[in-house]
């Protein structure tokens, strides 16, 4: 019988027959899980919405506590003031440089190490793999790292102190190695050997073109860590011109170090304090924008990249 000639009533009855019936326990479980997820979304989303709304509201509305969900008395004054501060713009530029260069260095080192560990013919493969795993389980600590980077290597107040110590993550190496072993057919490398391709040429021409999903995930994880990181800069960087944005933001939010001249006039002081509160929200939004803009381009690779090695076939 042609489906197109069936009436809506017949289609509805067939749909009910084919539909899997859930027990009362399953239905109750679905209701509880859905309710919990909705509550979790509200708890996570509301602070983000409030920060954006407060940054787009007037000083009086924020100080008066009239902002709850949507902007009140729409204003862009906070963003105009934010981009006037040299420390914020310098920190923004520094963070972009640190994140971009650190991500590139991390991808290069992680890919090279993982590719070598994925080769069964690599002499000393188990030893190197154990050493990589050892660094994930044990750490020398803050004081030895500080002495090494600041005193021995003389990397204080340099970009290298923020990039090299975190250039290669053991967990990322394991993920990329597993992807090379399970997701790229070995026959392709065998064909490369027959054609006379070197190991490095096989990496460039075979492995990398087929590793877009995992490399995109690793790049995003690395970029997020570098962009949000401030502790290394707090320890190794003392020159304010080299502060990343997160360290500048920390000084604004925690140390209240925004450069504002004091005034005897109480109204002027209240106005400046209100603008300071607005600046906190505006800086948070500005500092989060690069990651929010980058995420949609690599979102499609997340499921495939994260599930690396879960199913082998």
PDB file of C-alpha atoms in Angstrom:
ATOM      1  CA  UNK A   1       0.000   0.000   0.000  1.00  0.00           C
ATOM      2  CA  UNK A   2       1.296   3.455  -0.862  1.00  0.00           C
ATOM      3  CA  UNK A   3       2.008   5.510   2.225  1.00  0.00           C
ATOM      4  CA  UNK A   4       0.909   8.687   0.466  1.00  0.00           C
ATOM      5  CA  UNK A   5      -2.681   7.377   0.249  1.00  0.00           C
ATOM      6  CA  UNK A   6      -2.968   6.602   3.960  1.00  0.00           C
ATOM      7  CA  UNK A   7      -5.160   8.872   6.010  1.00  0.00           C
ATOM      8  CA  UNK A   8      -3.796  10.876   8.911  1.00  0.00           C
ATOM      9  CA  UNK A   9      -5.719   8.660  11.331  1.00  0.00           C
ATOM     10  CA  UNK A  10      -4.117   5.479   9.942  1.00  0.00           C
ATOM     11  CA  UNK A  11      -0.640   7.030  10.053  1.00  0.00           C
ATOM     12  CA  UNK A  12      -1.188   8.092  13.641  1.00  0.00           C
ATOM     13  CA  UNK A  13      -2.349   4.604  14.647  1.00  0.00           C
ATOM     14  CA  UNK A  14       0.673   2.973  12.940  1.00  0.00           C
ATOM     15  CA  UNK A  15       2.976   5.429  14.688  1.00  0.00           C
ATOM     16  CA  UNK A  16       1.497   4.448  18.051  1.00  0.00           C
ATOM     17  CA  UNK A  17       2.016   0.760  17.279  1.00  0.00           C
ATOM     18  CA  UNK A  18       5.655   1.248  16.248  1.00  0.00           C
ATOM     19  CA  UNK A  19       6.436   3.516  19.193  1.00  0.00           C
ATOM     20  CA  UNK A  20       8.315   1.793  22.011  1.00  0.00           C
ATOM     21  CA  UNK A  21       6.285   1.897  25.192  1.00  0.00           C
ATOM     22  CA  UNK A  22       8.133   3.021  28.286  1.00  0.00           C
ATOM     23  CA  UNK A  23       7.422   1.737  31.752  1.00  0.00           C
ATOM     24  CA  UNK A  24       6.337   4.076  34.522  1.00  0.00           C
ATOM     25  CA  UNK A  25       9.796   3.843  36.055  1.00  0.00           C
ATOM     26  CA  UNK A  26      11.454   4.920  32.795  1.00  0.00           C
ATOM     27  CA  UNK A  27       9.019   7.796  32.398  1.00  0.00           C
ATOM     28  CA  UNK A  28       9.650   8.966  35.962  1.00  0.00           C
ATOM     29  CA  UNK A  29      13.396   8.726  35.401  1.00  0.00           C
ATOM     30  CA  UNK A  30      13.143  10.828  32.225  1.00  0.00           C
ATOM     31  CA  UNK A  31      11.107  13.453  34.076  1.00  0.00           C
ATOM     32  CA  UNK A  32      13.635  13.654  36.916  1.00  0.00           C
ATOM     33  CA  UNK A  33      16.615  13.884  34.551  1.00  0.00           C
ATOM     34  CA  UNK A  34      14.928  16.505  32.362  1.00  0.00           C
ATOM     35  CA  UNK A  35      14.007  18.597  35.406  1.00  0.00           C
ATOM     36  CA  UNK A  36      17.551  18.359  36.754  1.00  0.00           C
ATOM     37  CA  UNK A  37      19.074  19.352  33.402  1.00  0.00           C
ATOM     38  CA  UNK A  38      16.734  22.339  33.070  1.00  0.00           C
ATOM     39  CA  UNK A  39      17.674  23.445  36.575  1.00  0.00           C
ATOM     40  CA  UNK A  40      21.394  23.007  35.811  1.00  0.00           C
ATOM     41  CA  UNK A  41      21.065  25.066  32.615  1.00  0.00           C
ATOM     42  CA  UNK A  42      19.330  27.862  34.533  1.00  0.00           C
ATOM     43  CA  UNK A  43      21.985  27.850  37.259  1.00  0.00           C
ATOM     44  CA  UNK A  44      24.800  28.016  34.703  1.00  0.00           C
ATOM     45  CA  UNK A  45      23.179  30.395  32.211  1.00  0.00           C
ATOM     46  CA  UNK A  46      21.758  33.005  34.571  1.00  0.00           C
ATOM     47  CA  UNK A  47      25.114  34.410  35.810  1.00  0.00           C
ATOM     48  CA  UNK A  48      26.307  34.673  32.208  1.00  0.00           C
ATOM     49  CA  UNK A  49      23.127  36.457  31.116  1.00  0.00           C
ATOM     50  CA  UNK A  50      23.318  38.754  34.131  1.00  0.00           C
ATOM     51  CA  UNK A  51      26.925  39.751  33.380  1.00  0.00           C
ATOM     52  CA  UNK A  52      26.057  40.608  29.775  1.00  0.00           C
ATOM     53  CA  UNK A  53      22.904  42.486  30.790  1.00  0.00           C
ATOM     54  CA  UNK A  54      24.712  44.425  33.529  1.00  0.00           C
ATOM     55  CA  UNK A  55      27.492  45.438  31.142  1.00  0.00           C
ATOM     56  CA  UNK A  56      24.863  46.858  28.763  1.00  0.00           C
ATOM     57  CA  UNK A  57      22.936  48.722  31.460  1.00  0.00           C
ATOM     58  CA  UNK A  58      23.393  52.165  32.961  1.00  0.00           C
ATOM     59  CA  UNK A  59      25.377  52.839  36.115  1.00  0.00           C
ATOM     60  CA  UNK A  60      22.290  53.832  38.105  1.00  0.00           C
ATOM     61  CA  UNK A  61      20.440  50.652  37.118  1.00  0.00           C
ATOM     62  CA  UNK A  62      23.304  48.399  38.220  1.00  0.00           C
ATOM     63  CA  UNK A  63      23.967  50.292  41.451  1.00  0.00           C
ATOM     64  CA  UNK A  64      20.250  50.303  42.244  1.00  0.00           C
ATOM     65  CA  UNK A  65      19.951  46.541  41.749  1.00  0.00           C
ATOM     66  CA  UNK A  66      17.355  46.893  39.001  1.00  0.00           C
ATOM     67  CA  UNK A  67      19.105  44.536  36.583  1.00  0.00           C
ATOM     68  CA  UNK A  68      17.829  40.977  36.820  1.00  0.00           C
ATOM     69  CA  UNK A  69      17.675  39.413  33.372  1.00  0.00           C
ATOM     70  CA  UNK A  70      17.550  42.013  30.585  1.00  0.00           C
ATOM     71  CA  UNK A  71      19.515  45.269  30.255  1.00  0.00           C
ATOM     72  CA  UNK A  72      17.970  48.288  31.970  1.00  0.00           C
ATOM     73  CA  UNK A  73      18.551  51.719  30.437  1.00  0.00           C
ATOM     74  CA  UNK A  74      20.699  50.372  27.617  1.00  0.00           C
ATOM     75  CA  UNK A  75      24.174  51.899  27.508  1.00  0.00           C
ATOM     76  CA  UNK A  76      27.551  51.126  25.920  1.00  0.00           C
ATOM     77  CA  UNK A  77      29.468  53.432  28.231  1.00  0.00           C
ATOM     78  CA  UNK A  78      31.188  50.519  30.010  1.00  0.00           C
ATOM     79  CA  UNK A  79      32.639  49.157  26.763  1.00  0.00           C
ATOM     80  CA  UNK A  80      33.732  52.612  25.606  1.00  0.00           C
ATOM     81  CA  UNK A  81      35.550  53.128  28.910  1.00  0.00           C
ATOM     82  CA  UNK A  82      37.040  49.620  28.802  1.00  0.00           C
ATOM     83  CA  UNK A  83      38.765  50.167  25.470  1.00  0.00           C
ATOM     84  CA  UNK A  84      40.218  53.461  26.668  1.00  0.00           C
ATOM     85  CA  UNK A  85      42.441  51.800  29.279  1.00  0.00           C
ATOM     86  CA  UNK A  86      45.900  51.004  27.945  1.00  0.00           C
ATOM     87  CA  UNK A  87      46.439  48.150  30.424  1.00  0.00           C
ATOM     88  CA  UNK A  88      43.349  46.303  29.200  1.00  0.00           C
ATOM     89  CA  UNK A  89      44.193  46.679  25.514  1.00  0.00           C
ATOM     90  CA  UNK A  90      47.833  45.740  26.123  1.00  0.00           C
ATOM     91  CA  UNK A  91      46.744  42.682  28.090  1.00  0.00           C
ATOM     92  CA  UNK A  92      44.300  41.753  25.333  1.00  0.00           C
ATOM     93  CA  UNK A  93      47.029  41.895  22.702  1.00  0.00           C
ATOM     94  CA  UNK A  94      49.442  39.954  24.929  1.00  0.00           C
ATOM     95  CA  UNK A  95      46.872  37.214  25.521  1.00  0.00           C
ATOM     96  CA  UNK A  96      46.237  36.878  21.793  1.00  0.00           C
ATOM     97  CA  UNK A  97      49.975  36.518  21.151  1.00  0.00           C
ATOM     98  CA  UNK A  98      50.518  34.047  23.995  1.00  0.00           C
ATOM     99  CA  UNK A  99      47.487  31.953  23.030  1.00  0.00           C
ATOM    100  CA  UNK A 100      48.212  31.819  19.295  1.00  0.00           C
ATOM    101  CA  UNK A 101      51.924  31.071  19.612  1.00  0.00           C
ATOM    102  CA  UNK A 102      51.423  28.644  22.505  1.00  0.00           C
ATOM    103  CA  UNK A 103      48.757  26.711  20.627  1.00  0.00           C
ATOM    104  CA  UNK A 104      50.951  26.379  17.524  1.00  0.00           C
ATOM    105  CA  UNK A 105      53.960  25.199  19.547  1.00  0.00           C
ATOM    106  CA  UNK A 106      51.807  22.750  21.506  1.00  0.00           C
ATOM    107  CA  UNK A 107      50.274  21.250  18.370  1.00  0.00           C
ATOM    108  CA  UNK A 108      53.690  20.765  16.752  1.00  0.00           C
ATOM    109  CA  UNK A 109      55.297  19.100  19.774  1.00  0.00           C
ATOM    110  CA  UNK A 110      52.233  17.013  20.650  1.00  0.00           C
ATOM    111  CA  UNK A 111      51.820  15.752  17.089  1.00  0.00           C
ATOM    112  CA  UNK A 112      55.488  14.827  16.687  1.00  0.00           C
ATOM    113  CA  UNK A 113      55.628  12.976  20.014  1.00  0.00           C
ATOM    114  CA  UNK A 114      52.314  11.176  19.462  1.00  0.00           C
ATOM    115  CA  UNK A 115      53.260  10.143  15.934  1.00  0.00           C
ATOM    116  CA  UNK A 116      56.513   8.600  17.116  1.00  0.00           C
ATOM    117  CA  UNK A 117      54.764   6.724  19.934  1.00  0.00           C
ATOM    118  CA  UNK A 118      52.177   5.361  17.487  1.00  0.00           C
ATOM    119  CA  UNK A 119      54.913   3.573  15.508  1.00  0.00           C
ATOM    120  CA  UNK A 120      55.556   0.056  16.770  1.00  0.00           C
ATOM    121  CA  UNK A 121      58.981   0.094  15.098  1.00  0.00           C
ATOM    122  CA  UNK A 122      60.094   3.058  17.211  1.00  0.00           C
ATOM    123  CA  UNK A 123      62.993   1.916  19.406  1.00  0.00           C
ATOM    124  CA  UNK A 124      62.387   2.802  23.055  1.00  0.00           C
ATOM    125  CA  UNK A 125      58.673   3.363  22.478  1.00  0.00           C
ATOM    126  CA  UNK A 126      57.616   1.881  25.828  1.00  0.00           C
ATOM    127  CA  UNK A 127      60.215   3.838  27.775  1.00  0.00           C
ATOM    128  CA  UNK A 128      59.264   7.149  26.196  1.00  0.00           C
ATOM    129  CA  UNK A 129      55.582   6.370  26.682  1.00  0.00           C
ATOM    130  CA  UNK A 130      56.229   5.644  30.363  1.00  0.00           C
ATOM    131  CA  UNK A 131      58.104   8.929  30.799  1.00  0.00           C
ATOM    132  CA  UNK A 132      55.238  10.844  29.167  1.00  0.00           C
ATOM    133  CA  UNK A 133      52.730   9.112  31.450  1.00  0.00           C
ATOM    134  CA  UNK A 134      54.955   9.772  34.479  1.00  0.00           C
ATOM    135  CA  UNK A 135      54.774  13.536  33.898  1.00  0.00           C
ATOM    136  CA  UNK A 136      50.979  13.320  34.013  1.00  0.00           C
ATOM    137  CA  UNK A 137      51.022  11.612  37.411  1.00  0.00           C
ATOM    138  CA  UNK A 138      53.850  13.461  39.156  1.00  0.00           C
ATOM    139  CA  UNK A 139      54.986  17.083  39.196  1.00  0.00           C
ATOM    140  CA  UNK A 140      58.131  18.668  40.622  1.00  0.00           C
ATOM    141  CA  UNK A 141      56.175  21.451  42.325  1.00  0.00           C
ATOM    142  CA  UNK A 142      56.160  25.215  42.237  1.00  0.00           C
ATOM    143  CA  UNK A 143      59.531  25.991  43.826  1.00  0.00           C
ATOM    144  CA  UNK A 144      61.694  23.749  41.556  1.00  0.00           C
ATOM    145  CA  UNK A 145      59.820  24.989  38.491  1.00  0.00           C
ATOM    146  CA  UNK A 146      60.349  28.598  39.539  1.00  0.00           C
ATOM    147  CA  UNK A 147      64.059  28.072  40.150  1.00  0.00           C
ATOM    148  CA  UNK A 148      64.453  26.301  36.814  1.00  0.00           C
ATOM    149  CA  UNK A 149      62.548  28.824  34.715  1.00  0.00           C
ATOM    150  CA  UNK A 150      63.482  32.057  36.451  1.00  0.00           C
ATOM    151  CA  UNK A 151      67.052  31.406  37.670  1.00  0.00           C
ATOM    152  CA  UNK A 152      68.508  28.635  35.485  1.00  0.00           C
ATOM    153  CA  UNK A 153      66.895  29.321  32.126  1.00  0.00           C
ATOM    154  CA  UNK A 154      66.535  33.091  32.727  1.00  0.00           C
ATOM    155  CA  UNK A 155      63.057  33.105  31.225  1.00  0.00           C
ATOM    156  CA  UNK A 156      61.562  35.582  33.682  1.00  0.00           C
ATOM    157  CA  UNK A 157      59.566  38.349  31.957  1.00  0.00           C
ATOM    158  CA  UNK A 158      59.708  36.493  28.634  1.00  0.00           C
ATOM    159  CA  UNK A 159      57.078  34.789  26.526  1.00  0.00           C
ATOM    160  CA  UNK A 160      58.908  31.473  26.887  1.00  0.00           C
ATOM    161  CA  UNK A 161      57.986  31.218  30.566  1.00  0.00           C
ATOM    162  CA  UNK A 162      54.316  31.087  29.587  1.00  0.00           C
ATOM    163  CA  UNK A 163      54.599  28.830  26.525  1.00  0.00           C
ATOM    164  CA  UNK A 164      57.326  26.209  26.940  1.00  0.00           C
ATOM    165  CA  UNK A 165      56.456  24.753  30.395  1.00  0.00           C
ATOM    166  CA  UNK A 166      52.908  24.003  29.193  1.00  0.00           C
ATOM    167  CA  UNK A 167      53.784  23.289  25.573  1.00  0.00           C
ATOM    168  CA  UNK A 168      53.005  19.564  25.698  1.00  0.00           C
ATOM    169  CA  UNK A 169      50.338  17.831  27.746  1.00  0.00           C
ATOM    170  CA  UNK A 170      50.705  14.114  28.416  1.00  0.00           C
ATOM    171  CA  UNK A 171      46.951  13.631  28.108  1.00  0.00           C
ATOM    172  CA  UNK A 172      46.918  15.318  24.704  1.00  0.00           C
ATOM    173  CA  UNK A 173      49.801  13.122  23.545  1.00  0.00           C
ATOM    174  CA  UNK A 174      47.857  10.002  24.555  1.00  0.00           C
ATOM    175  CA  UNK A 175      44.740  11.201  22.726  1.00  0.00           C
ATOM    176  CA  UNK A 176      46.573  11.989  19.498  1.00  0.00           C
ATOM    177  CA  UNK A 177      48.585   8.755  19.652  1.00  0.00           C
ATOM    178  CA  UNK A 178      45.377   6.740  20.108  1.00  0.00           C
ATOM    179  CA  UNK A 179      43.843   8.545  17.135  1.00  0.00           C
ATOM    180  CA  UNK A 180      46.840   7.732  14.936  1.00  0.00           C
ATOM    181  CA  UNK A 181      46.689   4.065  15.952  1.00  0.00           C
ATOM    182  CA  UNK A 182      42.936   3.465  15.680  1.00  0.00           C
ATOM    183  CA  UNK A 183      41.556   5.964  13.165  1.00  0.00           C
ATOM    184  CA  UNK A 184      44.143   5.902  10.378  1.00  0.00           C
ATOM    185  CA  UNK A 185      44.436   2.609   8.421  1.00  0.00           C
ATOM    186  CA  UNK A 186      47.896   1.081   8.653  1.00  0.00           C
ATOM    187  CA  UNK A 187      47.696   0.137   4.996  1.00  0.00           C
ATOM    188  CA  UNK A 188      48.159   3.783   4.067  1.00  0.00           C
ATOM    189  CA  UNK A 189      51.496   3.931   5.834  1.00  0.00           C
ATOM    190  CA  UNK A 190      52.512   0.619   4.265  1.00  0.00           C
ATOM    191  CA  UNK A 191      51.691   2.051   0.838  1.00  0.00           C
ATOM    192  CA  UNK A 192      53.816   5.067   1.730  1.00  0.00           C
ATOM    193  CA  UNK A 193      56.734   2.793   2.600  1.00  0.00           C
ATOM    194  CA  UNK A 194      56.392   1.020  -0.748  1.00  0.00           C
ATOM    195  CA  UNK A 195      56.391   4.376  -2.562  1.00  0.00           C
ATOM    196  CA  UNK A 196      59.556   5.383  -0.734  1.00  0.00           C
ATOM    197  CA  UNK A 197      58.017   8.064   1.511  1.00  0.00           C
ATOM    198  CA  UNK A 198      60.054   8.989   4.552  1.00  0.00           C
ATOM    199  CA  UNK A 199      58.508   8.913   8.030  1.00  0.00           C
ATOM    200  CA  UNK A 200      58.241  12.689   8.082  1.00  0.00           C
ATOM    201  CA  UNK A 201      56.611  12.736   4.628  1.00  0.00           C
ATOM    202  CA  UNK A 202      54.050  10.156   5.799  1.00  0.00           C
ATOM    203  CA  UNK A 203      53.239  12.420   8.743  1.00  0.00           C
ATOM    204  CA  UNK A 204      52.729  15.452   6.497  1.00  0.00           C
ATOM    205  CA  UNK A 205      50.944  13.742   3.614  1.00  0.00           C
ATOM    206  CA  UNK A 206      48.978  10.952   5.326  1.00  0.00           C
ATOM    207  CA  UNK A 207      48.567  11.433   9.067  1.00  0.00           C
ATOM    208  CA  UNK A 208      47.923  15.169   9.345  1.00  0.00           C
ATOM    209  CA  UNK A 209      45.275  15.476   6.572  1.00  0.00           C
ATOM    210  CA  UNK A 210      43.257  12.719   8.285  1.00  0.00           C
ATOM    211  CA  UNK A 211      43.665  14.090  11.812  1.00  0.00           C
ATOM    212  CA  UNK A 212      41.610  17.251  11.583  1.00  0.00           C
ATOM    213  CA  UNK A 213      39.068  16.325  14.305  1.00  0.00           C
ATOM    214  CA  UNK A 214      41.552  15.453  17.025  1.00  0.00           C
ATOM    215  CA  UNK A 215      43.880  18.347  16.198  1.00  0.00           C
ATOM    216  CA  UNK A 216      40.943  20.775  16.344  1.00  0.00           C
ATOM    217  CA  UNK A 217      39.950  19.476  19.778  1.00  0.00           C
ATOM    218  CA  UNK A 218      43.526  19.653  21.084  1.00  0.00           C
ATOM    219  CA  UNK A 219      43.919  23.165  19.677  1.00  0.00           C
ATOM    220  CA  UNK A 220      40.758  24.337  21.420  1.00  0.00           C
ATOM    221  CA  UNK A 221      41.692  22.741  24.753  1.00  0.00           C
ATOM    222  CA  UNK A 222      45.150  24.294  24.580  1.00  0.00           C
ATOM    223  CA  UNK A 223      43.851  27.705  23.535  1.00  0.00           C
ATOM    224  CA  UNK A 224      41.292  27.756  26.347  1.00  0.00           C
ATOM    225  CA  UNK A 225      43.954  26.861  28.912  1.00  0.00           C
ATOM    226  CA  UNK A 226      46.368  29.513  27.664  1.00  0.00           C
ATOM    227  CA  UNK A 227      43.715  32.208  27.353  1.00  0.00           C
ATOM    228  CA  UNK A 228      42.284  31.618  30.831  1.00  0.00           C
ATOM    229  CA  UNK A 229      45.636  31.064  32.530  1.00  0.00           C
ATOM    230  CA  UNK A 230      47.011  33.753  34.801  1.00  0.00           C
ATOM    231  CA  UNK A 231      48.971  31.878  37.484  1.00  0.00           C
ATOM    232  CA  UNK A 232      52.139  31.395  35.427  1.00  0.00           C
ATOM    233  CA  UNK A 233      52.125  35.067  34.489  1.00  0.00           C
ATOM    234  CA  UNK A 234      51.591  35.968  38.139  1.00  0.00           C
ATOM    235  CA  UNK A 235      54.687  33.963  39.093  1.00  0.00           C
ATOM    236  CA  UNK A 236      57.082  34.665  36.234  1.00  0.00           C
ATOM    237  CA  UNK A 237      56.002  38.055  34.821  1.00  0.00           C
ATOM    238  CA  UNK A 238      56.599  41.289  36.725  1.00  0.00           C
ATOM    239  CA  UNK A 239      56.615  43.709  33.799  1.00  0.00           C
ATOM    240  CA  UNK A 240      53.106  45.187  33.513  1.00  0.00           C
ATOM    241  CA  UNK A 241      53.525  45.660  29.777  1.00  0.00           C
ATOM    242  CA  UNK A 242      53.689  41.865  29.446  1.00  0.00           C
ATOM    243  CA  UNK A 243      50.673  41.052  31.619  1.00  0.00           C
ATOM    244  CA  UNK A 244      48.054  38.872  29.867  1.00  0.00           C
ATOM    245  CA  UNK A 245      44.448  39.957  29.946  1.00  0.00           C
ATOM    246  CA  UNK A 246      43.481  37.487  32.662  1.00  0.00           C
ATOM    247  CA  UNK A 247      46.076  38.916  35.030  1.00  0.00           C
ATOM    248  CA  UNK A 248      44.825  42.436  34.311  1.00  0.00           C
ATOM    249  CA  UNK A 249      41.282  41.192  34.908  1.00  0.00           C
ATOM    250  CA  UNK A 250      42.359  39.603  38.181  1.00  0.00           C
ATOM    251  CA  UNK A 251      43.828  42.881  39.361  1.00  0.00           C
ATOM    252  CA  UNK A 252      40.591  44.655  38.498  1.00  0.00           C
ATOM    253  CA  UNK A 253      38.267  42.121  40.128  1.00  0.00           C
ATOM    254  CA  UNK A 254      40.302  41.121  43.183  1.00  0.00           C
ATOM    255  CA  UNK A 255      42.891  43.785  43.910  1.00  0.00           C
ATOM    256  CA  UNK A 256      40.712  46.748  42.881  1.00  0.00           C
ATOM    257  CA  UNK A 257      43.669  48.224  41.025  1.00  0.00           C
ATOM    258  CA  UNK A 258      41.790  50.079  38.297  1.00  0.00           C
ATOM    259  CA  UNK A 259      43.543  53.403  37.789  1.00  0.00           C
ATOM    260  CA  UNK A 260      40.929  55.918  38.864  1.00  0.00           C
ATOM    261  CA  UNK A 261      41.783  59.229  40.452  1.00  0.00           C
ATOM    262  CA  UNK A 262      40.024  60.016  43.699  1.00  0.00           C
ATOM    263  CA  UNK A 263      37.795  63.019  44.161  1.00  0.00           C
ATOM    264  CA  UNK A 264      36.525  64.930  47.137  1.00  0.00           C
ATOM    265  CA  UNK A 265      33.050  65.179  45.673  1.00  0.00           C
ATOM    266  CA  UNK A 266      30.969  62.275  47.018  1.00  0.00           C
ATOM    267  CA  UNK A 267      28.788  62.225  43.910  1.00  0.00           C
ATOM    268  CA  UNK A 268      31.873  61.966  41.734  1.00  0.00           C
ATOM    269  CA  UNK A 269      33.190  59.113  43.870  1.00  0.00           C
ATOM    270  CA  UNK A 270      29.842  57.296  43.686  1.00  0.00           C
ATOM    271  CA  UNK A 271      29.774  57.740  39.913  1.00  0.00           C
ATOM    272  CA  UNK A 272      33.298  56.354  39.583  1.00  0.00           C
ATOM    273  CA  UNK A 273      32.467  53.403  41.815  1.00  0.00           C
ATOM    274  CA  UNK A 274      29.424  52.628  39.707  1.00  0.00           C
ATOM    275  CA  UNK A 275      31.498  52.829  36.533  1.00  0.00           C
ATOM    276  CA  UNK A 276      34.063  50.532  38.158  1.00  0.00           C
ATOM    277  CA  UNK A 277      31.351  47.926  38.729  1.00  0.00           C
ATOM    278  CA  UNK A 278      30.253  48.232  35.113  1.00  0.00           C
ATOM    279  CA  UNK A 279      33.844  47.859  33.939  1.00  0.00           C
ATOM    280  CA  UNK A 280      34.130  44.533  35.754  1.00  0.00           C
ATOM    281  CA  UNK A 281      31.195  43.132  33.782  1.00  0.00           C
ATOM    282  CA  UNK A 282      32.371  44.614  30.495  1.00  0.00           C
ATOM    283  CA  UNK A 283      35.898  43.234  30.876  1.00  0.00           C
ATOM    284  CA  UNK A 284      34.531  39.760  31.631  1.00  0.00           C
ATOM    285  CA  UNK A 285      32.473  39.852  28.431  1.00  0.00           C
ATOM    286  CA  UNK A 286      35.359  41.188  26.345  1.00  0.00           C
ATOM    287  CA  UNK A 287      37.764  38.565  27.678  1.00  0.00           C
ATOM    288  CA  UNK A 288      35.342  35.731  26.850  1.00  0.00           C
ATOM    289  CA  UNK A 289      34.546  36.793  23.284  1.00  0.00           C
ATOM    290  CA  UNK A 290      37.514  35.171  21.448  1.00  0.00           C
ATOM    291  CA  UNK A 291      36.729  31.708  22.819  1.00  0.00           C
ATOM    292  CA  UNK A 292      33.020  32.106  22.152  1.00  0.00           C
ATOM    293  CA  UNK A 293      33.761  33.085  18.554  1.00  0.00           C
ATOM    294  CA  UNK A 294      36.200  30.212  18.052  1.00  0.00           C
ATOM    295  CA  UNK A 295      34.057  27.458  19.566  1.00  0.00           C
ATOM    296  CA  UNK A 296      31.412  27.144  16.786  1.00  0.00           C
ATOM    297  CA  UNK A 297      34.108  26.408  14.197  1.00  0.00           C
ATOM    298  CA  UNK A 298      35.429  23.351  16.089  1.00  0.00           C
ATOM    299  CA  UNK A 299      32.215  22.185  17.748  1.00  0.00           C
ATOM    300  CA  UNK A 300      31.536  19.599  15.032  1.00  0.00           C
ATOM    301  CA  UNK A 301      34.851  17.900  15.820  1.00  0.00           C
ATOM    302  CA  UNK A 302      34.128  17.547  19.540  1.00  0.00           C
ATOM    303  CA  UNK A 303      32.198  14.281  19.562  1.00  0.00           C
ATOM    304  CA  UNK A 304      34.561  12.548  17.149  1.00  0.00           C
ATOM    305  CA  UNK A 305      37.651  13.874  18.898  1.00  0.00           C
ATOM    306  CA  UNK A 306      36.561  13.136  22.455  1.00  0.00           C
ATOM    307  CA  UNK A 307      35.383   9.596  21.581  1.00  0.00           C
ATOM    308  CA  UNK A 308      38.827   8.668  20.226  1.00  0.00           C
ATOM    309  CA  UNK A 309      39.650   5.071  21.071  1.00  0.00           C
ATOM    310  CA  UNK A 310      36.260   4.306  22.669  1.00  0.00           C
ATOM    311  CA  UNK A 311      35.232   2.037  19.767  1.00  0.00           C
ATOM    312  CA  UNK A 312      37.822   0.290  17.669  1.00  0.00           C
ATOM    313  CA  UNK A 313      36.765  -1.055  14.336  1.00  0.00           C
TER     314      UNK A 313
END
